[in-house]
Amino acid sequence: MLAPSGTGATSRRQFMLCVLMLALPPLLAPPEDVHRVASAMFTISYTCAAIAPVLSGLLWDMTGITWSAFLPLGLCACVLVAMAPTIRLPAKA
């Protein structure tokens, strides 16, 4: 059976996100705080991954409009895009 055409693109995005989640903590935090930053990043990302589908379904049920289920995900994407430029990497000695 053939896989859907978007499967490869989705896998690449998931791989890039995983690499980003593993690479950012050492870049953003001093060596003694890397474990704390990584823990916070994983906690926030998994919490959002659990809450966003619930909010999407709730919004769809409340409005009865199919496309409204995508609003919470679009809002999350906009917030991430807006926050990305605010990341300040510490200067290397």
JSON list of C-alpha atoms in Angstrom, two decimals:
[
{"chain": "A", "resi": 1, "resn": "MET", "atom": "CA", "xyz": [0.00, 0.00, 0.00]},
{"chain": "A", "resi": 2, "resn": "LEU", "atom": "CA", "xyz": [1.31, 3.44, -0.88]},
{"chain": "A", "resi": 3, "resn": "ALA", "atom": "CA", "xyz": [1.77, 6.07, 1.79]},
{"chain": "A", "resi": 4, "resn": "PRO", "atom": "CA", "xyz": [0.04, 9.45, 1.36]},
{"chain": "A", "resi": 5, "resn": "SER", "atom": "CA", "xyz": [2.20, 12.03, -0.38]},
{"chain": "A", "resi": 6, "resn": "GLY", "atom": "CA", "xyz": [2.40, 14.32, 2.69]},
{"chain": "A", "resi": 7, "resn": "THR", "atom": "CA", "xyz": [3.92, 11.63, 4.91]},
{"chain": "A", "resi": 8, "resn": "GLY", "atom": "CA", "xyz": [7.52, 12.45, 3.99]},
{"chain": "A", "resi": 9, "resn": "ALA", "atom": "CA", "xyz": [7.08, 16.17, 4.60]},
{"chain": "A", "resi": 10, "resn": "THR", "atom": "CA", "xyz": [5.42, 15.52, 7.96]},
{"chain": "A", "resi": 11, "resn": "SER", "atom": "CA", "xyz": [8.24, 13.19, 9.00]},
{"chain": "A", "resi": 12, "resn": "ARG", "atom": "CA", "xyz": [10.85, 15.79, 8.07]},
{"chain": "A", "resi": 13, "resn": "ARG", "atom": "CA", "xyz": [9.06, 18.49, 10.07]},
{"chain": "A", "resi": 14, "resn": "GLN", "atom": "CA", "xyz": [8.81, 16.21, 13.11]},
{"chain": "A", "resi": 15, "resn": "PHE", "atom": "CA", "xyz": [12.50, 15.36, 12.79]},
{"chain": "A", "resi": 16, "resn": "MET", "atom": "CA", "xyz": [13.46, 19.05, 12.58]},
{"chain": "A", "resi": 17, "resn": "LEU", "atom": "CA", "xyz": [11.31, 19.85, 15.62]},
{"chain": "A", "resi": 18, "resn": "CYS", "atom": "CA", "xyz": [12.94, 17.04, 17.60]},
{"chain": "A", "resi": 19, "resn": "VAL", "atom": "CA", "xyz": [16.42, 18.29, 16.68]},
{"chain": "A", "resi": 20, "resn": "LEU", "atom": "CA", "xyz": [15.40, 21.82, 17.64]},
{"chain": "A", "resi": 21, "resn": "MET", "atom": "CA", "xyz": [14.07, 20.68, 21.02]},
{"chain": "A", "resi": 22, "resn": "LEU", "atom": "CA", "xyz": [17.34, 18.89, 21.73]},
{"chain": "A", "resi": 23, "resn": "ALA", "atom": "CA", "xyz": [19.67, 21.59, 20.38]},
{"chain": "A", "resi": 24, "resn": "LEU", "atom": "CA", "xyz": [18.14, 24.73, 21.89]},
{"chain": "A", "resi": 25, "resn": "PRO", "atom": "CA", "xyz": [18.64, 24.12, 25.64]},
{"chain": "A", "resi": 26, "resn": "PRO", "atom": "CA", "xyz": [22.46, 24.00, 25.44]},
{"chain": "A", "resi": 27, "resn": "LEU", "atom": "CA", "xyz": [22.41, 27.13, 23.26]},
{"chain": "A", "resi": 28, "resn": "LEU", "atom": "CA", "xyz": [20.05, 29.09, 25.50]},
{"chain": "A", "resi": 29, "resn": "ALA", "atom": "CA", "xyz": [21.25, 28.19, 28.99]},
{"chain": "A", "resi": 30, "resn": "PRO", "atom": "CA", "xyz": [24.51, 28.01, 30.88]},
{"chain": "A", "resi": 31, "resn": "PRO", "atom": "CA", "xyz": [25.86, 24.45, 31.30]},
{"chain": "A", "resi": 32, "resn": "GLU", "atom": "CA", "xyz": [24.56, 24.11, 34.87]},
{"chain": "A", "resi": 33, "resn": "ASP", "atom": "CA", "xyz": [20.99, 24.97, 33.80]},
{"chain": "A", "resi": 34, "resn": "VAL", "atom": "CA", "xyz": [20.63, 22.97, 30.58]},
{"chain": "A", "resi": 35, "resn": "HIS", "atom": "CA", "xyz": [18.62, 20.22, 32.27]},
{"chain": "A", "resi": 36, "resn": "ARG", "atom": "CA", "xyz": [16.18, 22.76, 33.71]},
{"chain": "A", "resi": 37, "resn": "VAL", "atom": "CA", "xyz": [15.62, 24.50, 30.38]},
{"chain": "A", "resi": 38, "resn": "ALA", "atom": "CA", "xyz": [15.18, 21.19, 28.55]},
{"chain": "A", "resi": 39, "resn": "SER", "atom": "CA", "xyz": [12.72, 20.02, 31.19]},
{"chain": "A", "resi": 40, "resn": "ALA", "atom": "CA", "xyz": [10.71, 23.23, 30.91]},
{"chain": "A", "resi": 41, "resn": "MET", "atom": "CA", "xyz": [10.65, 23.05, 27.12]},
{"chain": "A", "resi": 42, "resn": "PHE", "atom": "CA", "xyz": [9.42, 19.45, 27.09]},
{"chain": "A", "resi": 43, "resn": "THR", "atom": "CA", "xyz": [6.84, 20.15, 29.80]},
{"chain": "A", "resi": 44, "resn": "ILE", "atom": "CA", "xyz": [5.41, 23.14, 27.96]},
{"chain": "A", "resi": 45, "resn": "SER", "atom": "CA", "xyz": [5.42, 21.40, 24.57]},
{"chain": "A", "resi": 46, "resn": "TYR", "atom": "CA", "xyz": [3.71, 18.25, 25.82]},
{"chain": "A", "resi": 47, "resn": "THR", "atom": "CA", "xyz": [1.15, 20.25, 27.78]},
{"chain": "A", "resi": 48, "resn": "CYS", "atom": "CA", "xyz": [0.29, 22.29, 24.69]},
{"chain": "A", "resi": 49, "resn": "ALA", "atom": "CA", "xyz": [0.15, 19.11, 22.60]},
{"chain": "A", "resi": 50, "resn": "ALA", "atom": "CA", "xyz": [-2.42, 17.67, 25.02]},
{"chain": "A", "resi": 51, "resn": "ILE", "atom": "CA", "xyz": [-4.52, 20.82, 25.45]},
{"chain": "A", "resi": 52, "resn": "ALA", "atom": "CA", "xyz": [-4.67, 22.12, 21.85]},
{"chain": "A", "resi": 53, "resn": "PRO", "atom": "CA", "xyz": [-6.75, 19.21, 20.44]},
{"chain": "A", "resi": 54, "resn": "VAL", "atom": "CA", "xyz": [-9.18, 19.45, 23.35]},
{"chain": "A", "resi": 55, "resn": "LEU", "atom": "CA", "xyz": [-9.63, 23.19, 22.77]},
{"chain": "A", "resi": 56, "resn": "SER", "atom": "CA", "xyz": [-10.02, 22.59, 19.03]},
{"chain": "A", "resi": 57, "resn": "GLY", "atom": "CA", "xyz": [-12.75, 20.03, 19.60]},
{"chain": "A", "resi": 58, "resn": "LEU", "atom": "CA", "xyz": [-14.46, 22.20, 22.17]},
{"chain": "A", "resi": 59, "resn": "LEU", "atom": "CA", "xyz": [-14.48, 25.18, 19.81]},
{"chain": "A", "resi": 60, "resn": "TRP", "atom": "CA", "xyz": [-15.87, 23.04, 16.99]},
{"chain": "A", "resi": 61, "resn": "ASP", "atom": "CA", "xyz": [-18.61, 21.66, 19.26]},
{"chain": "A", "resi": 62, "resn": "MET", "atom": "CA", "xyz": [-19.53, 25.11, 20.54]},
{"chain": "A", "resi": 63, "resn": "THR", "atom": "CA", "xyz": [-19.68, 26.80, 17.15]},
{"chain": "A", "resi": 64, "resn": "GLY", "atom": "CA", "xyz": [-20.66, 23.92, 14.87]},
{"chain": "A", "resi": 65, "resn": "ILE", "atom": "CA", "xyz": [-18.28, 25.36, 12.25]},
{"chain": "A", "resi": 66, "resn": "THR", "atom": "CA", "xyz": [-15.75, 22.82, 11.02]},
{"chain": "A", "resi": 67, "resn": "TRP", "atom": "CA", "xyz": [-12.90, 25.24, 10.27]},
{"chain": "A", "resi": 68, "resn": "SER", "atom": "CA", "xyz": [-13.09, 26.74, 13.76]},
{"chain": "A", "resi": 69, "resn": "ALA", "atom": "CA", "xyz": [-11.29, 23.64, 15.05]},
{"chain": "A", "resi": 70, "resn": "PHE", "atom": "CA", "xyz": [-8.14, 24.96, 13.38]},
{"chain": "A", "resi": 71, "resn": "LEU", "atom": "CA", "xyz": [-8.20, 28.36, 15.11]},
{"chain": "A", "resi": 72, "resn": "PRO", "atom": "CA", "xyz": [-6.34, 27.27, 18.31]},
{"chain": "A", "resi": 73, "resn": "LEU", "atom": "CA", "xyz": [-3.61, 25.66, 16.21]},
{"chain": "A", "resi": 74, "resn": "GLY", "atom": "CA", "xyz": [-3.32, 28.74, 14.02]},
{"chain": "A", "resi": 75, "resn": "LEU", "atom": "CA", "xyz": [-3.13, 30.93, 17.12]},
{"chain": "A", "resi": 76, "resn": "CYS", "atom": "CA", "xyz": [-0.34, 28.74, 18.55]},
{"chain": "A", "resi": 77, "resn": "ALA", "atom": "CA", "xyz": [1.56, 28.97, 15.25]},
{"chain": "A", "resi": 78, "resn": "CYS", "atom": "CA", "xyz": [1.24, 32.77, 15.20]},
{"chain": "A", "resi": 79, "resn": "VAL", "atom": "CA", "xyz": [2.48, 33.04, 18.78]},
{"chain": "A", "resi": 80, "resn": "LEU", "atom": "CA", "xyz": [5.50, 30.85, 18.01]},
{"chain": "A", "resi": 81, "resn": "VAL", "atom": "CA", "xyz": [6.36, 32.85, 14.90]},
{"chain": "A", "resi": 82, "resn": "ALA", "atom": "CA", "xyz": [6.05, 36.10, 16.85]},
{"chain": "A", "resi": 83, "resn": "MET", "atom": "CA", "xyz": [8.19, 34.84, 19.73]},
{"chain": "A", "resi": 84, "resn": "ALA", "atom": "CA", "xyz": [11.00, 33.32, 17.61]},
{"chain": "A", "resi": 85, "resn": "PRO", "atom": "CA", "xyz": [12.81, 36.62, 16.97]},
{"chain": "A", "resi": 86, "resn": "THR", "atom": "CA", "xyz": [12.91, 37.32, 20.71]},
{"chain": "A", "resi": 87, "resn": "ILE", "atom": "CA", "xyz": [15.29, 34.41, 21.40]},
{"chain": "A", "resi": 88, "resn": "ARG", "atom": "CA", "xyz": [18.65, 35.81, 22.45]},
{"chain": "A", "resi": 89, "resn": "LEU", "atom": "CA", "xyz": [21.56, 33.39, 22.36]},
{"chain": "A", "resi": 90, "resn": "PRO", "atom": "CA", "xyz": [24.25, 34.06, 24.94]},
{"chain": "A", "resi": 91, "resn": "ALA", "atom": "CA", "xyz": [27.59, 35.28, 23.62]},
{"chain": "A", "resi": 92, "resn": "LYS", "atom": "CA", "xyz": [30.26, 32.59, 23.44]},
{"chain": "A", "resi": 93, "resn": "ALA", "atom": "CA", "xyz": [33.42, 33.33, 25.37]}
]
